[in-house]
Every structure is written in structure tokens, then in C-alpha cells.
Coordinates of C-alpha atoms and ligand atoms in Angstrom, one line a residue:
X263 CA 0.0 0.0 0.0
X264 CA 1.3 3.4 -0.9
X265 CA 1.7 5.9 1.9
X266 CA 0.1 9.3 1.3
X267 CA 3.5 10.9 1.2
X268 CA 4.6 8.8 -1.8
X269 CA 2.4 9.3 -4.8
X270 CA 1.1 6.6 -7.1
X271 CA 1.7 6.5 -10.9
X272 CA -1.1 8.4 -12.7
X273 CA -3.1 6.6 -15.4
X274 CA -1.9 6.3 -19.0
X275 CA -3.3 8.3 -21.9
X276 CA -5.4 6.7 -24.6
X277 CA -2.5 7.0 -27.0
X278 CA -0.1 5.2 -24.6
X279 CA -2.8 2.5 -24.0
X280 CA -3.1 2.0 -27.7
X281 CA 0.7 1.5 -28.0
X282 CA 0.6 -1.0 -25.1
X283 CA -2.2 -3.0 -26.6
X284 CA -0.2 -3.7 -29.8
X285 CA 0.2 -7.5 -30.4
X286 CA 3.8 -8.7 -30.1
X287 CA 5.3 -8.2 -33.6
X288 CA 8.5 -7.5 -35.4
X289 CA 8.9 -4.8 -38.0
X290 CA 10.5 -6.5 -41.0
X291 CA 10.5 -5.4 -44.7
X292 CA 8.1 -2.6 -44.0
X293 CA 5.5 -4.8 -42.3
X294 CA 4.4 -5.9 -38.9
X295 CA 5.0 -9.7 -38.7
X296 CA 4.5 -12.2 -36.0
X297 CA 7.6 -14.0 -34.7
X298 CA 8.0 -17.6 -35.9
X299 CA 8.4 -18.6 -32.3
X300 CA 6.1 -18.2 -29.3
X301 CA 8.5 -16.9 -26.6
X302 CA 7.3 -13.6 -25.2
X303 CA 9.1 -11.1 -22.9
X304 CA 7.2 -9.2 -20.2
X305 CA 7.7 -5.4 -20.3
X306 CA 7.3 -3.6 -16.9
X307 CA 6.5 -0.1 -15.8
X308 CA 9.3 0.4 -13.3
X309 CA 7.2 3.0 -11.4
X310 CA 4.7 0.3 -10.4
X311 CA 6.6 -3.0 -10.9
X312 CA 3.7 -4.2 -13.0
X313 CA 3.7 -5.9 -16.4
X314 CA 2.3 -3.5 -19.0
X315 CA 2.7 -5.5 -22.2
X316 CA 4.6 -8.3 -23.9
X317 CA 7.0 -8.4 -26.8
X318 CA 8.4 -11.1 -29.0
X319 CA 11.7 -12.8 -28.4
X320 CA 12.9 -13.0 -32.0
X321 CA 14.0 -16.4 -33.1
X322 CA 17.0 -17.1 -35.3
X323 CA 14.6 -17.4 -38.3
X324 CA 13.2 -14.0 -37.4
X325 CA 16.7 -12.5 -37.2
X326 CA 17.5 -14.1 -40.5
X327 CA 14.4 -12.7 -42.1
X328 CA 15.2 -9.2 -40.9
X329 CA 18.8 -9.4 -42.0
X330 CA 17.7 -10.8 -45.4
X331 CA 15.3 -7.9 -45.8
X332 CA 17.9 -5.4 -45.0
X333 CA 20.4 -7.2 -47.3
X334 CA 18.0 -7.1 -50.2
X335 CA 17.2 -3.5 -49.6
X336 CA 20.8 -2.6 -49.6
X337 CA 21.9 -4.7 -52.6
X338 CA 19.1 -3.7 -55.0
X339 CA 19.9 0.0 -54.4
X340 CA 16.4 1.0 -53.4
X341 CA 18.0 3.2 -50.7
X342 CA 21.7 3.6 -51.5
X343 CA 20.8 4.3 -55.2
X344 CA 18.4 7.2 -54.4
X345 CA 19.6 10.7 -55.0
X346 CA 21.2 11.7 -51.7
X347 CA 18.7 14.6 -51.4
X348 CA 15.9 12.1 -51.4
X349 CA 17.5 10.3 -48.4
X350 CA 18.0 13.7 -46.7
X351 CA 14.4 14.7 -47.2
X352 CA 13.0 11.4 -45.9
X353 CA 15.2 11.4 -42.7
X354 CA 14.0 15.0 -42.1
X355 CA 10.4 13.8 -42.5
X356 CA 10.9 11.2 -39.9
X357 CA 12.2 13.9 -37.5
X358 CA 9.2 16.1 -38.3
X359 CA 6.8 13.2 -37.6
X360 CA 8.5 12.5 -34.3
X361 CA 8.0 16.1 -33.4
X362 CA 4.3 15.8 -34.1
X363 CA 4.1 12.9 -31.7
X364 CA 6.4 14.3 -29.0
X365 CA 4.0 14.0 -26.1
X366 CA 3.1 10.4 -26.8
X367 CA 6.8 9.4 -27.2
X368 CA 7.7 11.1 -24.0
X369 CA 4.9 9.3 -22.1
X370 CA 5.9 5.9 -23.6
X371 CA 9.5 6.5 -22.6
X372 CA 8.4 7.4 -19.1
X373 CA 6.2 4.3 -18.7
X374 CA 8.8 2.0 -20.2
X375 CA 12.1 3.3 -18.7
X376 CA 10.8 5.0 -15.6
X377 CA 12.3 8.4 -16.4
X378 CA 10.0 11.4 -15.7
X379 CA 7.9 12.3 -18.7
X380 CA 8.8 16.0 -18.1
X381 CA 12.5 15.1 -18.5
X382 CA 11.8 13.1 -21.7
X383 CA 9.9 16.1 -23.1
X384 CA 12.9 18.3 -22.2
X385 CA 15.7 16.1 -23.4
X386 CA 15.0 12.6 -24.8
X387 CA 12.5 13.4 -27.5
X388 CA 14.0 16.8 -28.7
X389 CA 17.5 15.3 -28.7
X390 CA 16.2 12.4 -30.8
X391 CA 14.5 14.8 -33.3
X392 CA 17.8 16.7 -33.4
X393 CA 19.8 13.6 -34.2
X394 CA 17.5 12.9 -37.2
X395 CA 17.7 16.4 -38.6
X396 CA 21.5 16.7 -38.0
X397 CA 22.3 13.5 -39.8
X398 CA 19.7 14.0 -42.5
X399 CA 22.0 16.9 -43.7
X400 CA 25.0 14.5 -43.9
X401 CA 23.3 12.4 -46.6
X402 CA 24.1 15.2 -49.1
X403 CA 27.6 16.0 -47.7
X404 CA 29.5 12.7 -47.6
X405 CA 32.1 12.5 -50.3
X406 CA 35.7 11.7 -51.1
X407 CA 38.7 13.7 -52.1
X408 CA 41.1 13.9 -55.1
X409 CA 44.7 13.2 -54.3
X410 CA 48.0 13.7 -56.2
X411 CA 50.0 10.4 -56.0
X412 CA 53.7 11.1 -55.2
X413 CA 55.7 8.4 -57.1
X414 CA 54.3 8.9 -60.6
X415 CA 54.7 12.0 -62.9
X416 CA 52.2 14.6 -61.9
X417 CA 49.1 14.5 -64.1
X418 CA 49.6 11.0 -65.3
X419 CA 47.1 9.4 -62.9
X420 CA 43.7 10.5 -61.7
X421 CA 43.3 9.3 -58.1
X422 CA 40.5 9.9 -55.7
X423 CA 38.7 8.4 -52.7
X424 CA 35.0 7.4 -52.4
X425 CA 33.0 7.1 -49.2
X426 CA 30.6 4.2 -49.8
X427 CA 28.0 2.8 -47.3
X428 CA 29.3 -0.2 -45.4
X429 CA 26.2 -2.2 -46.0
X430 CA 23.8 -3.8 -43.5
X431 CA 24.2 -2.4 -40.0
X432 CA 23.0 -4.3 -37.0
X433 CA 22.4 -1.9 -34.1
X434 CA 22.0 -3.1 -30.5
X435 CA 21.0 -0.5 -28.0
X436 CA 20.5 -0.2 -24.2
X437 CA 17.6 0.9 -22.1
X438 CA 18.8 4.1 -20.4
X439 CA 17.9 6.6 -23.2
X440 CA 15.9 4.3 -25.5
X441 CA 14.8 6.7 -28.2
X442 CA 18.0 8.8 -28.2
X443 CA 20.0 5.6 -28.6
X444 CA 17.7 4.4 -31.4
X445 CA 18.0 7.7 -33.4
X446 CA 21.7 8.2 -32.7
X447 CA 22.2 4.8 -34.3
X448 CA 19.8 4.8 -37.2
X449 CA 20.2 8.4 -38.4
X450 CA 23.9 8.3 -39.4
X451 CA 23.5 4.8 -40.9
X452 CA 20.5 5.9 -43.0
X453 CA 22.3 9.1 -44.1
X454 CA 25.3 7.1 -45.2
X455 CA 23.1 4.8 -47.3
X456 CA 23.2 1.7 -45.1
X457 CA 20.2 -0.4 -44.3
X458 CA 19.5 -1.3 -40.7
X459 CA 18.3 -4.0 -38.3
X460 CA 17.8 -2.3 -34.9
X461 CA 17.3 -4.3 -31.7
X462 CA 16.2 -2.2 -28.7
X463 CA 16.8 -3.4 -25.2
X464 CA 14.3 -6.0 -24.0
X465 CA 13.4 -3.7 -21.1
X466 CA 12.5 -0.7 -23.2
X467 CA 11.1 -1.6 -26.6
X468 CA 8.1 0.8 -26.8
X469 CA 9.5 3.9 -28.4
X470 CA 11.5 2.0 -31.0
X471 CA 8.4 0.0 -32.0
X472 CA 6.3 3.1 -32.2
X473 CA 9.0 4.7 -34.3
X474 CA 8.6 1.9 -36.9
X475 CA 5.0 3.2 -37.6
X476 CA 6.5 6.6 -38.4
X477 CA 9.2 5.0 -40.6
X478 CA 6.4 3.7 -42.8
X479 CA 4.5 7.0 -42.7
X480 CA 7.6 8.9 -43.8
X481 CA 7.8 6.6 -46.8
X482 CA 11.0 4.7 -46.3
X483 CA 11.3 1.8 -48.8
X484 CA 10.5 -1.6 -47.2
X485 CA 13.6 -3.3 -45.6
X486 CA 15.6 -0.1 -45.2
X487 CA 14.9 -0.1 -41.5
X488 CA 13.9 -3.2 -39.6
X489 CA 13.2 -3.3 -35.9
X490 CA 13.2 -6.6 -34.0
X491 CA 12.8 -7.3 -30.3
X492 CA 14.4 -10.0 -28.2
X493 CA 16.8 -10.9 -25.5
X494 CA 20.4 -9.9 -26.0
X495 CA 22.0 -13.3 -25.5
X496 CA 19.4 -14.7 -27.9
X497 CA 18.3 -12.4 -30.8
X498 CA 21.1 -9.9 -30.2
X499 CA 23.8 -12.5 -30.3
X500 CA 22.5 -13.9 -33.6
X501 CA 22.8 -10.5 -35.2
X502 CA 26.4 -10.3 -34.2
X503 CA 27.4 -13.5 -36.0
X504 CA 25.0 -13.3 -39.0
X505 CA 27.0 -13.4 -42.2
X506 CA 24.6 -10.9 -43.9
X507 CA 25.6 -8.2 -41.4
X508 CA 28.5 -5.9 -42.4
X509 CA 28.6 -3.6 -39.4
X510 CA 27.7 -3.8 -35.7
X511 CA 27.0 -0.7 -33.6
X512 CA 26.5 -1.4 -29.9
X513 CA 25.9 0.6 -26.8
X514 CA 25.7 -1.1 -23.5
X515 CA 27.9 -2.8 -20.9
X516 CA 31.6 -3.4 -21.3
X517 CA 31.0 -7.0 -20.5
X518 CA 28.7 -7.5 -23.5
X519 CA 30.8 -5.2 -25.7
X520 CA 33.7 -7.6 -25.3
X521 CA 31.5 -10.6 -26.2
X522 CA 30.2 -8.8 -29.3
X523 CA 33.7 -7.7 -30.5
X524 CA 34.8 -11.4 -30.3
X525 CA 31.6 -12.6 -32.0
X526 CA 32.1 -10.2 -34.9
X527 CA 35.6 -11.3 -35.6
X528 CA 34.8 -14.5 -37.6
X529 CA 33.1 -12.5 -40.3
X530 CA 35.3 -9.5 -39.7
X531 CA 32.4 -7.1 -39.2
X532 CA 33.1 -3.4 -38.8
X533 CA 32.4 -2.7 -35.1
X534 CA 31.6 0.4 -33.1
X535 CA 31.3 0.0 -29.3
X536 CA 30.1 2.6 -26.8
X537 CA 30.5 1.0 -23.4
X538 CA 30.5 1.7 -19.7
X539 CA 32.1 4.4 -17.7
X540 CA 33.1 5.6 -14.3
X541 CA 33.6 9.2 -15.1
X542 CA 35.7 11.4 -12.7
X543 CA 34.7 14.8 -11.6
X544 CA 37.7 16.9 -10.5
X545 CA 37.1 20.0 -8.4
X546 CA 39.9 22.5 -7.7
X547 CA 40.0 24.7 -4.7
X548 CA 39.0 27.9 -6.5
X549 CA 35.7 26.5 -7.7
X550 CA 32.4 28.1 -6.5
X551 CA 31.2 25.3 -4.2
X552 CA 27.4 25.9 -4.5
X553 CA 27.4 26.2 -8.3
X554 CA 29.7 23.2 -8.6
X555 CA 27.5 21.1 -6.3
X556 CA 24.4 21.8 -8.5
X557 CA 26.4 20.7 -11.6
X558 CA 27.8 17.5 -10.0
X559 CA 24.4 16.5 -8.6
X560 CA 22.9 16.9 -12.1
X561 CA 25.7 14.8 -13.6
X562 CA 25.1 11.8 -11.3
X563 CA 21.5 12.0 -10.3
X564 CA 19.9 12.8 -13.6
X565 CA 18.1 9.8 -15.1
X566 CA 18.6 8.1 -11.7
X567 CA 22.3 7.8 -12.5
X568 CA 21.7 5.5 -15.5
X569 CA 23.9 7.4 -17.9
X570 CA 27.2 6.1 -19.3
X571 CA 28.9 9.4 -18.8
X572 CA 27.4 10.1 -15.3
X573 CA 30.0 11.9 -13.1
X574 CA 30.3 9.1 -10.6
X575 CA 33.7 9.5 -9.0
X576 CA 34.3 12.9 -7.3
X577 CA 37.7 14.1 -6.5
X578 CA 37.6 17.4 -4.6
X579 CA 40.5 19.4 -3.2
X580 CA 40.8 18.9 0.6
X581 CA 40.2 22.6 1.4
X582 CA 36.7 22.5 -0.1
X583 CA 35.8 18.9 0.4
X584 CA 33.6 19.2 3.5
X585 CA 31.7 22.2 2.2
X586 CA 31.1 20.4 -1.0
X587 CA 29.7 17.4 0.8
X588 CA 27.3 19.7 2.7
X589 CA 26.3 21.4 -0.6
X590 CA 25.8 18.0 -2.3
X591 CA 23.6 16.7 0.6
X592 CA 21.4 19.8 0.1
X593 CA 21.3 19.4 -3.7
X594 CA 20.2 15.8 -3.3
X595 CA 17.0 17.1 -1.9
X596 CA 16.2 18.4 -5.4
X597 CA 16.5 14.9 -6.9
X598 CA 13.9 13.0 -4.9
X599 CA 12.4 10.1 -6.9
X600 CA 8.8 9.9 -7.8
X601 CA 6.6 8.1 -10.4
X602 CA 7.5 8.8 -13.9
X603 CA 4.1 10.4 -14.9
X604 CA 4.0 12.8 -11.9
X605 CA 5.1 16.3 -13.2
X606 CA 7.0 16.9 -9.9
X607 CA 9.3 13.9 -10.1
X608 CA 12.9 14.9 -10.6
X609 CA 14.0 11.3 -11.1
X610 CA 12.0 8.2 -11.6
X611 CA 12.7 4.6 -10.5
X612 CA 15.6 2.7 -12.0
X613 CA 14.7 0.6 -15.0
X614 CA 14.1 -2.9 -13.7
X615 CA 14.1 -5.1 -10.7
X616 CA 17.5 -6.5 -11.8
X617 CA 19.0 -3.0 -11.9
X618 CA 17.3 -2.1 -8.5
X619 CA 18.9 -5.2 -6.8
X620 CA 22.2 -4.4 -8.5
X621 CA 22.4 -0.8 -7.4
X622 CA 21.2 -1.6 -3.8
X623 CA 23.9 -4.4 -3.8
X624 CA 26.5 -1.7 -4.5
X625 CA 25.1 0.6 -1.8
X626 CA 25.4 -2.3 0.6
X627 CA 28.9 -3.1 -0.5
X628 CA 29.9 0.6 0.0
X629 CA 28.6 0.6 3.5
X630 CA 30.2 -2.7 4.4
X631 CA 33.6 -1.5 3.0
X632 CA 33.4 1.4 5.4
X633 CA 32.4 4.3 3.2
X634 CA 30.3 6.9 5.1
X635 CA 26.9 7.9 3.8
X636 CA 26.7 11.7 3.3
X637 CA 23.1 11.4 2.0
X638 CA 20.7 8.7 0.8
X639 CA 21.9 5.1 0.9
X640 CA 18.3 3.9 1.1
X641 CA 15.0 3.7 -0.7
X642 CA 12.0 6.0 -0.2
X643 CA 9.6 4.6 2.4
X644 CA 6.2 3.2 1.2
X645 CA 6.9 3.5 -2.5
X646 CA 5.0 0.4 -3.4
X647 CA 6.6 -2.0 -5.9
X648 CA 8.4 0.7 -7.9
X649 CA 12.2 0.5 -8.2
X650 CA 12.9 3.8 -6.4
X651 CA 16.3 4.6 -4.9
X652 CA 17.3 7.8 -3.1
X653 CA 20.2 9.8 -4.4
X654 CA 23.2 8.7 -2.5
X655 CA 26.7 10.2 -1.8
X656 CA 29.5 8.2 -0.2
X657 CA 32.5 9.9 1.3
X658 CA 35.7 8.4 2.9
X659 CA 36.0 5.9 0.0
X660 CA 39.3 4.4 -1.1
X661 CA 40.5 3.6 -4.5
X662 CA 40.2 -0.2 -4.1
X663 CA 36.5 -0.3 -3.1
X664 CA 34.1 -1.9 -5.5
X665 CA 31.9 1.2 -5.4
X666 CA 34.9 3.2 -6.7
X667 CA 36.1 0.7 -9.3
X668 CA 32.9 -0.6 -11.0
X669 CA 30.1 1.1 -12.9
X670 CA 27.1 1.3 -10.6
X671 CA 24.6 2.8 -13.1
X672 CA 22.4 4.2 -10.3
X673 CA 22.2 7.5 -8.4
X674 CA 25.3 6.9 -6.4
X675 CA 28.3 9.2 -6.1
X676 CA 31.7 8.3 -4.4
X677 CA 33.8 11.1 -3.2
X678 CA 37.5 11.4 -2.2
X679 CA 39.8 14.3 -1.2
X680 CA 43.0 15.2 -3.1
X681 CA 45.9 17.5 -2.2
X682 CA 47.6 18.4 -5.4
X683 CA 47.0 18.4 -9.2
X684 CA 49.2 15.4 -10.0
X685 CA 47.4 13.3 -7.4
X686 CA 44.0 14.3 -8.8
X687 CA 45.0 13.4 -12.4
X688 CA 46.4 10.0 -11.3
X689 CA 43.2 9.2 -9.3
X690 CA 41.0 10.3 -12.3
X691 CA 42.9 8.0 -14.6
X692 CA 43.0 5.1 -12.1
X693 CA 40.2 3.1 -13.9
X694 CA 39.8 0.7 -16.8
X695 CA 37.2 3.1 -18.2
X696 CA 37.7 6.3 -20.2
X697 CA 34.4 7.7 -21.4
X698 CA 34.0 11.2 -19.8
X699 CA 35.4 13.5 -17.2
X700 CA 34.8 17.0 -15.9
X701 CA 37.2 19.6 -14.5
X702 CA 35.9 22.4 -12.3
X703 CA 38.1 25.5 -11.9
X704 CA 38.3 29.2 -12.9
X705 CA 42.0 28.8 -13.7
X706 CA 42.3 28.4 -17.5
X707 CA 45.8 26.9 -17.4
X708 CA 44.8 24.3 -14.9
X709 CA 41.7 23.6 -17.0
X710 CA 43.7 22.9 -20.2
X711 CA 46.5 21.1 -18.5
X712 CA 44.2 18.7 -16.7
X713 CA 41.9 18.2 -19.8
X714 CA 44.9 17.1 -21.8
X715 CA 46.1 14.6 -19.2
X716 CA 42.8 12.8 -18.4
X717 CA 42.3 9.7 -20.6
X718 CA 38.7 10.1 -21.7
X719 CA 36.8 10.5 -24.9
X720 CA 35.2 13.7 -23.6
X721 CA 36.4 16.2 -21.0
X722 CA 34.0 18.9 -19.8
X723 CA 35.1 22.1 -18.2
X724 CA 32.8 23.7 -15.5
X725 CA 29.9 21.5 -16.8
X726 CA 29.3 17.8 -17.2
X727 CA 27.3 15.6 -19.7
X728 CA 26.8 18.4 -22.2
X729 CA 26.3 16.4 -25.4
X730 CA 25.9 17.8 -28.9
X731 CA 25.3 15.9 -32.2
X732 CA 28.2 17.8 -33.8
X733 CA 30.8 16.7 -31.2
X734 CA 32.5 13.2 -31.5
X735 CA 31.5 10.9 -28.6
X736 CA 33.2 7.7 -27.5
X737 CA 35.5 6.0 -25.1
X738 CA 39.2 5.5 -24.4
X739 CA 40.3 2.2 -22.9
X740 CA 37.5 -0.2 -22.0
X741 CA 34.8 2.4 -22.7
X742 CA 34.7 1.5 -26.3
X743 CA 36.0 1.5 -29.9
X744 CA 35.2 4.2 -32.4
X745 CA 33.3 7.5 -32.2
X746 CA 29.7 8.4 -32.8
X747 CA 28.2 11.9 -33.6
X748 CA 29.7 14.6 -35.8
X749 CA 31.2 13.7 -39.1
X750 CA 33.0 10.8 -37.4
X751 CA 29.6 9.3 -36.6
X752 CA 28.5 9.2 -40.3
X753 CA 31.9 8.1 -41.5
X754 CA 31.7 5.1 -39.2
X755 CA 29.0 3.8 -41.6
X756 CA 31.2 4.1 -44.6
X757 CA 34.0 2.2 -46.3
X758 CA 36.8 4.3 -47.8
X759 CA 37.7 3.3 -51.3
X760 CA 40.8 4.5 -53.3
X761 CA 40.4 4.7 -57.1
X762 CA 43.7 5.0 -59.0
X763 CA 43.4 5.4 -62.8
X764 CA 46.3 5.7 -65.2
X765 CA 45.6 8.4 -67.8
Ligands
LIG961 P1 23.7 -5.2 -21.6 O1 25.0 -4.7 -22.1 O2 23.5 -6.6 -21.3 O3 22.5 -4.8 -22.7 C1 22.6 -3.8 -23.6 C2 22.0 -4.3 -25.0 O4 22.8 -5.4 -25.4 C3 20.6 -4.8 -24.9 O5 19.9 -4.5 -26.1 C4 20.8 -6.3 -24.8 O6 19.6 -7.0 -25.2 C5 22.0 -6.5 -25.7 N1 22.8 -7.7 -25.4 C6 23.0 -8.3 -24.2 N2 23.8 -9.4 -24.3 C7 24.1 -9.5 -25.6 C8 24.8 -10.4 -26.4 N3 25.5 -11.5 -25.9 N4 24.9 -10.2 -27.7 C9 24.3 -9.2 -28.3 N5 23.5 -8.3 -27.6 C10 23.4 -8.5 -26.3 O7 23.3 -4.3 -20.3 P2 22.4 -4.7 -19.1 O8 22.6 -6.1 -18.7 O9 21.0 -4.3 -19.5 O10 22.9 -3.8 -17.9 C11 24.0 -4.2 -17.1 C12 25.0 -3.1 -16.8 O11 25.5 -2.6 -18.1 C13 24.3 -1.9 -16.2 O12 24.2 -2.0 -14.9 C14 25.3 -0.8 -16.6 O13 26.4 -0.8 -15.7 C15 25.8 -1.3 -18.0 N6 25.2 -0.5 -19.1 C16 25.8 0.5 -19.6 C17 25.2 1.2 -20.6 C18 25.9 2.4 -21.2 O14 25.3 3.2 -21.9 N7 27.2 2.5 -21.0 C19 23.8 1.0 -21.0 C20 23.2 -0.2 -20.4 C21 23.9 -0.9 -19.4
LIG962 MG1 23.2 -7.9 -19.7

């Protein structure tokens, strides 16, 4: 029973109910088709812990059908052979259709993932629309260059490069930002002229499935974009070894990234991996403690900490450490969890019971290892069967603790003191990950010096988690291979060909 102080999840809109009542189906070759198997996967609303619908667990025959459709659509040129402007216009159209259905997509994301609908309206859906429009433009701007060879008489050869689409892309995405992940994957692939089989995470299939309706409405030729649902170790794994797939793009855990990279080796698929992180936040003594605390809280508590670049390890100079802990405890009050459809909720529940147990396991491990709880460390009282966890800050941690070394993927920050810059840099780099990092100081030379020394794909200065489609994004070390976004993101869906002609 819910206590009066913890609200219940409000009812779903008719549009959301309609999406939930969809029969389990796969989107293959421009049509909704039933799976050839009968295995279903339950989908939960994490705010209530209740099953809201079921999806198909695609069989190997289903995966084969989807890849074959994408293969055919690629090989017969129905997409790649179009004038690039036609591809650009169609991807823009998908973006415009998504904009028309913003409210519905935000609600579905909230019901499925647990994130507040208000946050999905602010970030997830606009960012997804932005990805589509940004990459639509690249369809008409990808090209090669002419080069003058150096060992033959000048003018005796015509040599140039071509950027050609790599082929069929299998895209496997996680549950933390379901629609952003889907559009971040499909938009550059479609712009480059690839065809796609997308598999959303089994926990959060709803917005990807609804997007398939819009793909048809936008007029994409059948087979260009196929969307199948299923468990990772099952349908996902089959995509990674299917000989008809030329490229794999994956976002998710480092553990699965390693499996996928090995699985893709036999057929030498082109692979892009965006994996886990344990991003350091380094605060120098001149930083404005109150402003910094607000920024740090946002970086770790937003989306209930389920963000690959979440600022999860804090290193603060010893002179400001205690003040910063007080300010963070105060900030945590602004990030109280609530049901995803309540307008007041700052964060929702974590995505699943599995994730809930996992994060609470880490909180327990932190306490047992002797870390002190600055704030949180528990769950809200009387919150029913939802997977709610209070924003948590641990101080007095040491470098060898599990909570410091491993990605928690929940609203949990671990904080340590440092005395000098070298020590802070060494601590920031003391991790197998290298996705993001932030540096907080007013001193420009410290800012640039430390930014250059931290081994991470993105370093933010006096901010954290600022993402823009134009800026390359990816990981050093075990945080991944390759880059997404910007021109790098679209090039990742091309092969580079040299053409050398004797005149
Ligand atoms: P996961 O890496 O298992 O799942 C991500 C995607 O990969 C899903 O679509 C899943 O179906 C698929 N998948 C799983 N196993 C596969 C396989 N063998 N072959 C092909 N596809 C496969 O992540 P999971 O289990 O949901 O979460 C576990 C932890 O992973 C989280 O606690 C978090 O630490 C980390 N994670 C990191 C993410 C990031 O963005 N860096 C996103 C999601 C999870
Ligand atoms: Mg997994």
C-alpha cells in the first residue's frame, strides 16, 4: 500500500494505452509480422513494478528474415541508389513526424524506462529529433577527395577516394535513453546509405516499436529499417554473427561489448562500441562550491544515474571537500524520486528489478567496506513495488573499493579528497574506463592542462554531460571503440575506397 507521502503512478493516456495494446510483432521489410516462435518477454512499468505488455523474443529465423530484408534493400539499391537529397528529405520527414508525436513518445519513454515524462519532453525526444535532422543533412555531404600520387609523374594518374555505405548495419542499444539511442544509431546509418536492423533493449522496446510506424509513414522503402525485439543473449547474439551483417554498432555494458567484439571477428564485421564508464569529476579549490554542487548533482542523479557518462567519481581538493559534501547533501533534496508520470518527479525509479537489486547491492557493498553515507543510501519509504532509490553520496571511500572501481549505473556518487593536481590526475585515470570526465576550476591553465592529461573521450570544463550531435563521442580504454556523432559518426557507416586510374 502506498503511503500518502509517496504518490502513485497516474493513469496512462489513450495514445499510450493503444501502443501498449499492440500485439507482439516485429517490423520487417516494412510490415508488422508475427515471430516464428512463441516466446514472449514481459515489459514492466518500473514506477509500479507491473507488467504492461509483452514483446516477441525474435528467433534465429526472425533474425535471418530481418537481415535478409535489409540485405536485399541494400543490394538492390532502393535506398543507396536514391539521389542523396531524397534520403536527406526522408530522414528530415521522420524527424518532423516524431515532433508531431512528441507528447506520446515522452509518455511511452516514461512508462517504459521510468524516467520522468517531463524530462523526456525536455531532453530525450527533442534530442532524438535533433539527431535525425542533423544526420539528414549529412546524406548530401558525404564525399571523397582527389589526391595527387607522389611516385608517378604529376598529371599521369587520376586518383581519388570514395565514401561508400558499409552495407547492412545491426544496431543493438540499451535501455537508459531508448529513443536517443535508437535515433543516434539509425540516423547516421541511413544518411550514409546503409540499411539497418535495430534491436532495442528488451526492457525498453516501446518507443522503437512506435518509431517503426513513423518510418512507414515517412515513406522509407521496405527493408531499409527493420526493428526486432528480443533478449540480447538470444536475438542480439544472432545479429552479431550473422554473415549478412556488415557492421555492428552497440551501446551497453563493457562485458557484452567484449563478447560482441569477439563474436564479430569471424566474419570481420566493422564494429563500433560505446560501453560503460566511471567518469571522474575533479574539483579544484577555486571552484564556486554551491554552483559546482548543483552541476555535480545533475551529472550523477539525472536519469537516476543511468547514464554512461554520469559523473560518478568525485575528487575534490581537501580545502573545499567538507563544504562540497554539505552542498551536495542539500542538492540531493532536489533529486527525490517519484513516479514517472508525476510532473513533480525529478528522477524516476531505476529501469528494472534487476537493476534495482544491483544498485542496492553496490550501496550495501559501500557501507560494508566502510564508506560513510553523506546522503541517501536507502530507498523512499512506502513507495509500493516501484524500483525507487534515493540519491546517494558516499565519502571516505578508497581507490580499491568496489563502489569506486565498478560502474554502478544508479544515483550513487563516491567522493574522495586530493591534495595536489598530480594526485588528482592520477586518481582520475585510475580506472579501466575512459568515457567522460569533468574539471571544475576558474584557472584556465589548470583547465587545459588537466583536460589534456585525463584519458577520456570527452572532457567537460565547468559542466558535465553536455552532449551535442556535432561533437564526437566515444571512449578510451574499456569504454569503447570508435566514435559516434559529428562527421565521425557518419563516416563510421562508410567504407573508404581508393580509385587509381592511369591516364
Ligand atoms: P547489456 O549490455 O547486457 O545490454 C545492452 C544491450 O545489449 C541490450 O539490447 C541487450 O539485449 C543486448 N545484449 C546483451 N547481451 C548480448 C549479447 N550477448 N549479444 C548481443 N547483444 C546483447 O546491459 P544490461 O545487462 O541491461 O545492464 C548491465 C549493466 O551494463 C548496467 O548496470 C550498466 O552498468 C551497464 N550498461 C551500460 C550502458 C551504457 O550506456 N554505457 C547501457 C546499459 C547498461
Ligand atoms: Mg546484460
